[in-house]
mmCIF file of C-alpha atoms in Angstrom:
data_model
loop_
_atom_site.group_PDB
_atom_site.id
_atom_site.type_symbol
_atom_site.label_atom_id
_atom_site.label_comp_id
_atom_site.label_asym_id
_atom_site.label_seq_id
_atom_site.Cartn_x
_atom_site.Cartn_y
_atom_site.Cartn_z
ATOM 1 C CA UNK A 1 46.569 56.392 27.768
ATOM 2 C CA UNK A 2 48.596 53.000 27.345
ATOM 3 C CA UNK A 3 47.024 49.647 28.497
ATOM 4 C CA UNK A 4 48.187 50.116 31.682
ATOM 5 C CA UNK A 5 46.941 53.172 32.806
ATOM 6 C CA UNK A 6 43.538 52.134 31.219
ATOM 7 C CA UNK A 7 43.534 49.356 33.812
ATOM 8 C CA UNK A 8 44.314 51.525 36.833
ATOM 9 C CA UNK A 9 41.473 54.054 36.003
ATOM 10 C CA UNK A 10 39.039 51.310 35.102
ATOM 11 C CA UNK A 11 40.278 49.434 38.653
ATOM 12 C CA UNK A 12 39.981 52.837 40.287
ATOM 13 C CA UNK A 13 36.619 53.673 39.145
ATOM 14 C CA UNK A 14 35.434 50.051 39.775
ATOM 15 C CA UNK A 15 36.592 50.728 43.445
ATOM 16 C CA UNK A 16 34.738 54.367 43.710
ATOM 17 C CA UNK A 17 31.370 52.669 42.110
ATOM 18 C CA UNK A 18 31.222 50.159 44.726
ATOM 19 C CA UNK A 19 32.520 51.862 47.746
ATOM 20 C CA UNK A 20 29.770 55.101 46.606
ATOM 21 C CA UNK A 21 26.617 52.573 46.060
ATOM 22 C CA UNK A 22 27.163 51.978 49.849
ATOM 23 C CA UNK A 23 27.877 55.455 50.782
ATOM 24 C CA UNK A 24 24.826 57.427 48.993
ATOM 25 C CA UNK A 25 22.528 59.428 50.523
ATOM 26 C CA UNK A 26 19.936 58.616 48.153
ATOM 27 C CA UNK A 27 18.128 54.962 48.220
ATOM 28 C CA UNK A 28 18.334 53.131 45.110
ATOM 29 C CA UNK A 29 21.234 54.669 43.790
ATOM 30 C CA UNK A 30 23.380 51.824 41.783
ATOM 31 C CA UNK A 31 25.568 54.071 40.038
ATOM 32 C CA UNK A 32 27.954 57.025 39.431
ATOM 33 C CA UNK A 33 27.831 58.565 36.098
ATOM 34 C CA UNK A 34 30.003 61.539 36.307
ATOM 35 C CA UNK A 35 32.899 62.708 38.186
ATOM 36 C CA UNK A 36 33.387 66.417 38.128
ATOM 37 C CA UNK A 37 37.141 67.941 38.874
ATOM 38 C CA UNK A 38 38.147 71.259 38.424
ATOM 39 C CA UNK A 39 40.383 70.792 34.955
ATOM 40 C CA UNK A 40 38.079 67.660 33.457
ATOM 41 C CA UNK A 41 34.797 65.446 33.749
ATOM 42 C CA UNK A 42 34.876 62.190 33.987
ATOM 43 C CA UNK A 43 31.628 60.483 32.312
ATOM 44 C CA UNK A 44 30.656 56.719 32.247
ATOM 45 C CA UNK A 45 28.108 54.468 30.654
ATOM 46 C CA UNK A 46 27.660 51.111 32.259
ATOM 47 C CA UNK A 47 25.714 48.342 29.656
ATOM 48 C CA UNK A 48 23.299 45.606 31.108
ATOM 49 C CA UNK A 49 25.969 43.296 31.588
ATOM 50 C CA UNK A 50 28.632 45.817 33.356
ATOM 51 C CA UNK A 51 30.730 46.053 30.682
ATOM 52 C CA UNK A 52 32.065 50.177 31.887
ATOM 53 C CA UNK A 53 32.504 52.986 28.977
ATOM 54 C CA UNK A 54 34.598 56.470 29.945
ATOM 55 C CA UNK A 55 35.232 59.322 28.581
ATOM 56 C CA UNK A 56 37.616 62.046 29.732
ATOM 57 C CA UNK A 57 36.414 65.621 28.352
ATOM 58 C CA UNK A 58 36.887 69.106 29.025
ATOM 59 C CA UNK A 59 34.635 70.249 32.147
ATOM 60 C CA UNK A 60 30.986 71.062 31.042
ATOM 61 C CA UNK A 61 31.405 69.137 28.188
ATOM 62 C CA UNK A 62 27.630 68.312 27.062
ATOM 63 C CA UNK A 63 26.485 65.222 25.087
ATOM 64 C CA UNK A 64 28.889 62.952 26.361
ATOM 65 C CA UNK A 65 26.449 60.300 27.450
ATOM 66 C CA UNK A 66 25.246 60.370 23.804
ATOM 67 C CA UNK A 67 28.380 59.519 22.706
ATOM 68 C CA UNK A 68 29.183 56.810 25.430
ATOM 69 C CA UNK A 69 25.682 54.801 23.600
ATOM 70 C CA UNK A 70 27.398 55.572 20.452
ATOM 71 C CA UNK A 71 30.645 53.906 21.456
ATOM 72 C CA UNK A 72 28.248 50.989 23.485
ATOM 73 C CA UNK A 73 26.882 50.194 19.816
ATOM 74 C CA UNK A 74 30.239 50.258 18.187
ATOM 75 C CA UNK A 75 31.282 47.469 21.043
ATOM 76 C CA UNK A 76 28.891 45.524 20.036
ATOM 77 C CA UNK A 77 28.874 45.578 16.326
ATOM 78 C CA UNK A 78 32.078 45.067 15.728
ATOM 79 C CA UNK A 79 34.045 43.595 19.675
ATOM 80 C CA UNK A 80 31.415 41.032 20.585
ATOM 81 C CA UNK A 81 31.286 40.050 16.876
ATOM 82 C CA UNK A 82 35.003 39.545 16.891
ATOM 83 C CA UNK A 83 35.253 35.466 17.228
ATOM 84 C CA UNK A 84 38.897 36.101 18.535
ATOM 85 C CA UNK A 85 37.644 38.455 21.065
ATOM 86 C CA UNK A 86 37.689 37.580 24.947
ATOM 87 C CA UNK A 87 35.980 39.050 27.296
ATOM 88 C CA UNK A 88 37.785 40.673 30.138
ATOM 89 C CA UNK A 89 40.472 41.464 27.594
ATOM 90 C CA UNK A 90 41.666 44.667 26.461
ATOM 91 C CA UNK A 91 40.273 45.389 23.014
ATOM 92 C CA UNK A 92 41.969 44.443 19.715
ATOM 93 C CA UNK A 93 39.868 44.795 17.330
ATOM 94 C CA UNK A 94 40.714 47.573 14.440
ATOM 95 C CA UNK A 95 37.129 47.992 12.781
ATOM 96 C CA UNK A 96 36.549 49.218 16.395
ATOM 97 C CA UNK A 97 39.451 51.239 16.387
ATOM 98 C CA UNK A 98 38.325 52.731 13.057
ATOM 99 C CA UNK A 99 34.642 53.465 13.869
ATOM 100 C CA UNK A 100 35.459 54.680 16.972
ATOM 101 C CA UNK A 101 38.052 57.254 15.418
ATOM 102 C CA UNK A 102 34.863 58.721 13.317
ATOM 103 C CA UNK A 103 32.377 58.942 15.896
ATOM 104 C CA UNK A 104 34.541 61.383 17.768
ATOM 105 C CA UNK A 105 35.956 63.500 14.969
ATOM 106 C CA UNK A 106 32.216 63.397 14.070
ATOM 107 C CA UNK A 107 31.141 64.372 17.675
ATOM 108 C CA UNK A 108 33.642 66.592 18.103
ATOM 109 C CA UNK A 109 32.023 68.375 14.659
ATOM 110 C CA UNK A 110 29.024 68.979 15.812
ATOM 111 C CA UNK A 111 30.040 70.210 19.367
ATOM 112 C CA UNK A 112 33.032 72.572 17.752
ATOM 113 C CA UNK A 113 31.657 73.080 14.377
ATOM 114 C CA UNK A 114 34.904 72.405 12.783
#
């Protein structure tokens, strides 16, 4: 996905999360954290402060939200630690870019095996 279309599904979801908070059967519920569709799964991880992580997969894809904390801590090791990083921004940062690349060919080890 380009920029662009990173922004519409991030605007999208924002929409969904707010408009299904008030919609819920279920008191207390603050959040969704996975959207189910017949060809793929939509999982996110939402930090303390908001900030929104997805990831697209296969349906029944398992471990994702392990790998959504993985790609939380990579955020903040190396995108908050970026002094030319602004928030609200799309991310620039290629230490990110890097780490990130190995923690899903790494992930994608251990759920394949290859």
């Amino acid at each position: 996905m380009d920029t662009n279309d990173s922004l519409r599904v991030a605007s999208l979801w924002h929409s969904m999360h707010a408009i299904s908070q008030q919609l819920s059967p279920t008191t207390g519920c603050s959040e969704i954290e996975l959207l189910e569709a017949d060809t793929f799964d939509l999982h996110i991880f939402q930090s303390l402060t908001g900030t929104k992580f997805f990831v697209v997969c296969e349906p029944g894809t398992q471990h994702m939200e392990a790998l959504l904390k993985v790609v939380y801590e990579l955020y903040t090791d190396y995108v908050l630690n970026n002094p030319f990083y602004e928030t609200k921004m799309p991310i620039r940062c290629e230490l990110f870019d890097i780490n990130l690349t190995q923690a899903i060919q790494k992930d994608r080890v251990a759920l394949l095996g290859r």
